[in-house]
Short mmCIF file of C-alpha atoms and ligand atoms in Angstrom, two decimals:
data_model
loop_
_atom_site.label_atom_id
_atom_site.label_comp_id
_atom_site.label_asym_id
_atom_site.label_seq_id
_atom_site.Cartn_x
_atom_site.Cartn_y
_atom_site.Cartn_z
CA MET A 1 0.09 -0.07 -0.20
CA ARG A 2 1.49 3.07 -1.30
CA LEU A 3 1.76 5.36 2.03
CA ARG A 4 1.51 9.47 2.51
CA ASN A 5 0.58 11.36 4.88
CA ILE A 6 -2.30 12.68 4.52
CA PRO A 7 -2.93 15.57 6.88
CA GLY A 8 -6.03 15.53 9.21
CA ALA A 9 -5.51 11.83 8.46
CA ASP A 10 -4.75 11.26 12.58
CA GLU A 11 -7.48 13.23 13.37
CA ILE A 12 -10.83 11.60 11.65
CA ILE A 13 -9.44 8.63 12.23
CA ALA A 14 -9.61 9.73 15.85
CA ALA A 15 -13.40 11.31 15.87
CA SER A 16 -14.49 8.30 13.61
CA PRO A 17 -17.85 6.56 15.67
CA TYR A 18 -16.62 3.63 12.94
CA VAL A 19 -13.15 3.20 14.54
CA ILE A 20 -12.81 1.76 18.10
CA PRO A 21 -9.54 3.17 19.79
CA GLU A 22 -6.20 0.52 19.74
CA HIS A 23 -6.37 0.46 23.52
CA ALA A 24 -10.47 0.67 24.23
CA ASP A 25 -10.31 -1.60 27.53
CA GLN A 26 -12.04 -4.32 24.52
CA LYS A 27 -11.39 -7.27 24.88
CA GLY A 28 -13.68 -9.63 25.79
CA ARG A 29 -16.33 -6.82 24.85
CA TRP A 30 -16.54 -6.92 21.11
CA ARG A 31 -20.47 -8.43 20.72
CA GLU A 32 -21.85 -6.06 23.54
CA THR A 33 -19.98 -3.22 21.15
CA PHE A 34 -21.82 -4.95 17.77
CA GLY A 35 -25.57 -5.47 20.53
CA ASN A 36 -25.47 -9.05 19.48
CA ASP A 37 -23.86 -12.96 19.09
CA GLN A 38 -23.17 -12.67 15.74
CA PRO A 39 -20.17 -14.54 15.03
CA ILE A 40 -16.95 -11.77 13.93
CA HIS A 41 -14.60 -12.36 11.38
CA ILE A 42 -11.65 -9.45 11.28
CA GLU A 43 -9.48 -8.80 7.82
CA ILE A 44 -6.25 -8.27 9.24
CA GLY A 45 -4.41 -5.17 6.95
CA MET A 46 -7.26 -4.70 5.22
CA GLY A 47 -6.06 -1.72 3.26
CA LYS A 48 -8.90 0.87 2.34
CA GLY A 49 -11.69 -2.00 2.22
CA LYS A 50 -13.05 -2.87 -0.85
CA PHE A 51 -12.90 -6.78 0.23
CA LEU A 52 -14.67 -6.02 4.02
CA MET A 53 -16.97 -3.69 2.73
CA THR A 54 -18.42 -6.15 0.50
CA MET A 55 -18.37 -9.14 2.65
CA ALA A 56 -20.19 -6.45 5.38
CA ALA A 57 -22.66 -6.22 2.47
CA GLN A 58 -23.24 -9.81 1.49
CA HIS A 59 -23.15 -11.16 4.93
CA PRO A 60 -25.49 -9.09 7.40
CA GLU A 61 -25.50 -11.74 10.24
CA ILE A 62 -21.73 -11.70 10.48
CA ASN A 63 -19.56 -8.88 11.90
CA TYR A 64 -16.47 -7.37 10.74
CA ILE A 65 -13.69 -5.75 11.77
CA GLY A 66 -11.25 -4.76 9.87
CA ILE A 67 -7.78 -4.05 11.06
CA GLU A 68 -4.45 -1.90 9.41
CA ARG A 69 -2.10 -0.06 10.81
CA TYR A 70 -1.77 3.24 9.18
CA THR A 71 -4.22 5.78 9.37
CA SER A 72 -4.02 7.60 5.92
CA VAL A 73 -4.50 4.12 4.01
CA LEU A 74 -7.94 3.28 6.71
CA LEU A 75 -9.30 7.11 6.04
CA ARG A 76 -9.98 6.19 2.90
CA ALA A 77 -12.25 3.14 3.99
CA VAL A 78 -13.99 5.52 6.40
CA GLN A 79 -14.95 8.07 3.95
CA LYS A 80 -16.00 4.92 1.81
CA MET A 81 -18.29 3.66 5.40
CA GLU A 82 -19.59 7.41 6.15
CA GLU A 83 -20.85 7.40 2.35
CA ASN A 84 -22.22 3.42 2.81
CA PRO A 85 -22.59 2.98 6.55
CA LEU A 86 -22.87 -1.13 7.62
CA ARG A 87 -23.88 -1.19 10.82
CA ASN A 88 -21.40 -4.57 10.72
CA LEU A 89 -18.43 -3.29 9.99
CA LEU A 90 -16.12 -1.96 12.74
CA PHE A 91 -12.64 -1.02 12.38
CA ILE A 92 -9.37 -0.40 14.52
CA CYS A 93 -6.35 0.67 13.49
CA MET A 94 -3.20 -1.01 14.88
CA ASP A 95 -0.34 -3.50 14.03
CA ALA A 96 -1.31 -6.85 14.31
CA ALA A 97 0.94 -7.76 16.30
CA ASP A 98 -1.25 -6.06 19.40
CA LEU A 99 -4.34 -8.38 18.35
CA PRO A 100 -3.97 -10.81 21.79
CA GLU A 101 -4.63 -7.03 23.34
CA MET A 102 -7.76 -6.25 21.75
CA PHE A 103 -9.85 -9.33 21.21
CA ASP A 104 -10.11 -12.57 24.20
CA ARG A 105 -9.01 -16.15 23.55
CA GLY A 106 -10.93 -17.22 21.16
CA GLU A 107 -12.92 -14.09 19.80
CA VAL A 108 -12.80 -14.15 16.47
CA ASP A 109 -14.22 -16.61 14.47
CA ARG A 110 -12.67 -16.49 11.98
CA ILE A 111 -9.27 -14.71 9.78
CA TYR A 112 -8.56 -13.01 7.03
CA LEU A 113 -4.86 -12.26 5.60
CA ASN A 114 -5.32 -10.60 1.63
CA PHE A 115 -2.06 -9.16 0.10
CA SER A 116 -0.18 -9.82 3.44
CA ASP A 117 3.33 -6.77 2.14
CA PRO A 118 6.53 -9.27 1.38
CA TRP A 119 8.45 -8.06 4.06
CA PRO A 120 11.80 -9.82 1.33
CA LYS A 121 14.65 -9.23 3.78
CA ASP A 122 15.01 -12.71 6.47
CA ARG A 123 15.75 -10.74 8.68
CA HIS A 124 12.55 -9.04 8.05
CA ALA A 125 10.82 -12.53 8.36
CA ARG A 126 8.67 -12.02 11.98
CA ARG A 127 6.92 -9.31 10.53
CA ARG A 128 5.43 -11.21 7.25
CA LEU A 129 1.91 -11.55 8.63
CA PRO A 130 1.42 -15.79 7.93
CA SER A 131 4.37 -16.26 10.17
CA ARG A 132 4.76 -18.55 13.21
CA GLU A 133 5.75 -16.02 15.04
CA PHE A 134 1.51 -13.64 13.88
CA LEU A 135 0.26 -17.59 14.02
CA ALA A 136 0.99 -17.74 17.29
CA ARG A 137 -0.79 -14.68 18.13
CA TYR A 138 -4.29 -16.07 15.85
CA ASP A 139 -3.84 -19.36 17.74
CA GLN A 140 -5.01 -16.73 20.96
CA ILE A 141 -7.19 -14.78 19.94
CA LEU A 142 -9.09 -17.01 16.68
CA ARG A 143 -11.69 -19.64 18.04
CA LYS A 144 -11.20 -23.38 18.77
CA ASP A 145 -12.49 -25.22 15.34
CA GLY A 146 -12.17 -21.14 13.06
CA TRP A 147 -9.77 -21.17 10.42
CA LEU A 148 -7.78 -18.76 8.89
CA GLU A 149 -7.78 -17.34 4.92
CA PHE A 150 -4.55 -16.29 3.54
CA LYS A 151 -4.34 -14.39 0.00
CA THR A 152 -1.55 -13.56 -2.42
CA ASP A 153 -0.06 -13.73 -5.83
CA ASN A 154 2.94 -13.63 -4.46
CA ARG A 155 4.63 -16.81 -4.71
CA GLY A 156 7.98 -16.99 -2.36
CA LEU A 157 5.57 -14.91 0.43
CA PHE A 158 2.93 -18.23 -0.03
CA ASP A 159 5.78 -21.43 -0.36
CA PHE A 160 7.71 -19.96 3.14
CA ALA A 161 3.40 -19.38 4.92
CA LEU A 162 3.23 -23.13 4.01
CA GLU A 163 6.34 -23.56 5.41
CA GLU A 164 5.60 -21.87 8.80
CA LEU A 165 1.94 -23.80 9.10
CA GLU A 166 4.15 -27.07 10.81
CA PRO A 167 6.11 -25.53 13.30
CA ALA A 168 3.49 -23.12 14.89
CA GLY A 169 0.88 -26.28 14.91
CA TRP A 170 -1.58 -25.12 11.76
CA LYS A 171 -3.00 -27.54 9.51
CA ALA A 172 -4.10 -27.27 5.57
CA GLN A 173 -6.83 -27.49 5.27
CA GLN A 174 -6.66 -26.09 1.15
CA VAL A 175 -4.43 -24.76 -1.43
CA THR A 176 -4.33 -23.86 -4.37
CA TYR A 177 -1.42 -21.76 -5.97
CA ASP A 178 -3.93 -20.05 -8.91
CA LEU A 179 -7.62 -19.45 -7.03
CA HIS A 180 -9.52 -18.20 -10.08
CA ASN A 181 -9.22 -21.26 -12.33
CA ASP A 182 -10.61 -23.56 -9.10
CA PRO A 183 -13.36 -23.69 -9.17
CA GLU A 184 -13.54 -24.85 -6.11
CA MET A 185 -11.46 -22.87 -4.30
CA SER A 186 -12.88 -19.87 -6.35
CA ALA A 187 -16.58 -20.27 -5.54
CA GLY A 188 -18.06 -17.19 -3.53
CA ASN A 189 -14.17 -15.37 -3.68
CA VAL A 190 -14.43 -11.55 -2.88
CA MET A 191 -12.05 -9.59 -5.05
CA THR A 192 -9.68 -6.89 -3.15
CA GLU A 193 -8.22 -4.72 -4.29
CA TYR A 194 -4.78 -6.02 -4.74
CA GLU A 195 -6.51 -8.52 -6.09
CA GLU A 196 -8.46 -7.45 -8.91
CA LYS A 197 -4.93 -5.49 -9.38
CA PHE A 198 -2.61 -8.01 -9.62
CA SER A 199 -4.63 -10.43 -11.45
CA SER A 200 -5.43 -8.50 -13.97
CA LYS A 201 -1.50 -8.64 -15.31
CA GLY A 202 -1.68 -11.88 -15.11
CA ASN A 203 -0.57 -13.59 -11.90
CA PRO A 204 -1.89 -16.55 -10.62
CA ILE A 205 -3.32 -15.53 -6.91
CA CYS A 206 -2.28 -18.40 -4.04
CA LYS A 207 -4.79 -18.97 -1.03
CA TYR A 208 -4.60 -21.27 1.91
CA ILE A 209 -7.86 -22.65 4.64
CA ILE A 210 -5.41 -23.37 7.79
CA TYR A 211 -7.07 -24.51 11.13
CA ARG A 212 -5.06 -26.55 14.05
N1 SAM B 301 -5.15 -6.20 2.59
C1 SAM B 301 -5.92 -5.53 1.11
C2 SAM B 301 -5.82 -6.03 -0.44
O1 SAM B 301 -6.09 -6.73 -0.52
O2 SAM B 301 -6.12 -5.67 -1.77
C3 SAM B 301 -4.22 -4.54 1.36
C4 SAM B 301 -3.24 -5.50 0.91
S1 SAM B 301 -1.92 -4.23 1.47
C5 SAM B 301 -0.20 -4.55 0.19
C6 SAM B 301 -0.89 -4.89 3.07
C7 SAM B 301 -1.87 -3.92 3.94
O3 SAM B 301 -1.86 -3.88 5.12
C8 SAM B 301 -1.62 -2.47 4.20
O4 SAM B 301 -2.39 -1.35 4.17
C9 SAM B 301 -0.90 -2.25 5.38
O5 SAM B 301 -0.43 -1.46 6.05
C10 SAM B 301 -1.66 -3.27 6.55
N2 SAM B 301 -0.60 -3.92 7.44
C11 SAM B 301 0.71 -4.55 7.38
N3 SAM B 301 1.21 -5.05 8.48
C12 SAM B 301 0.23 -4.90 9.24
C13 SAM B 301 0.31 -4.68 10.23
N4 SAM B 301 1.27 -5.68 11.34
N5 SAM B 301 -0.86 -4.49 11.44
C14 SAM B 301 -2.13 -3.92 10.67
N6 SAM B 301 -1.95 -3.45 9.41
C15 SAM B 301 -0.67 -4.15 8.54
#
């Protein structure tokens, strides 16, 4: 995601009713916040929110939470929510490394990672969202029989992500190296902003669904 410092973004995010402050006493209270007992699905590294907004509109019976580190990126999602509010979608502006401080054990029913930053240098491997360090964090917040879905066009990152599963105690339920030509796994697929961009260039999209 291209980063520009957008003047006023921090203030708009801080004042938005669609963004839950990172240090709110929020852990274990998400169902109360949404005002219902619906399942909670989160996207980590949501960017400008295209995927989540489509999902939330298609599935009013699910509550969605988008997590994005940068206010300059989240701003666009907040503006879209102002134009077209969805009662089952909220955002948090935070580093995903702190997820266990925002969600109770098992509070999340499903996790989506879409086109996560590749962090290509070996010394930055721990920052990759499908790394074993992050899988350990997801393990804390995801319901026992919940699952995680990851899509990327970056084959190097995808191979790394697959290698991380066993040491982290996760198992692959489904894997494809060409999602858009996999009739079973592409059924109901909602494209993300990056997925549209890279698949239109001819890049095949890799996807796994994992559980533990
Ligand atoms: N998921 C969107 C898509 O598929 O179109 C955006 C993909 S973009 C390449 C990755 C996004 O993840 C960026 O907006 C980045 O700021 C965010 N991100 C990366 N690491 C993060 C972290 N540790 N915590 C929260 N967001 C993160």
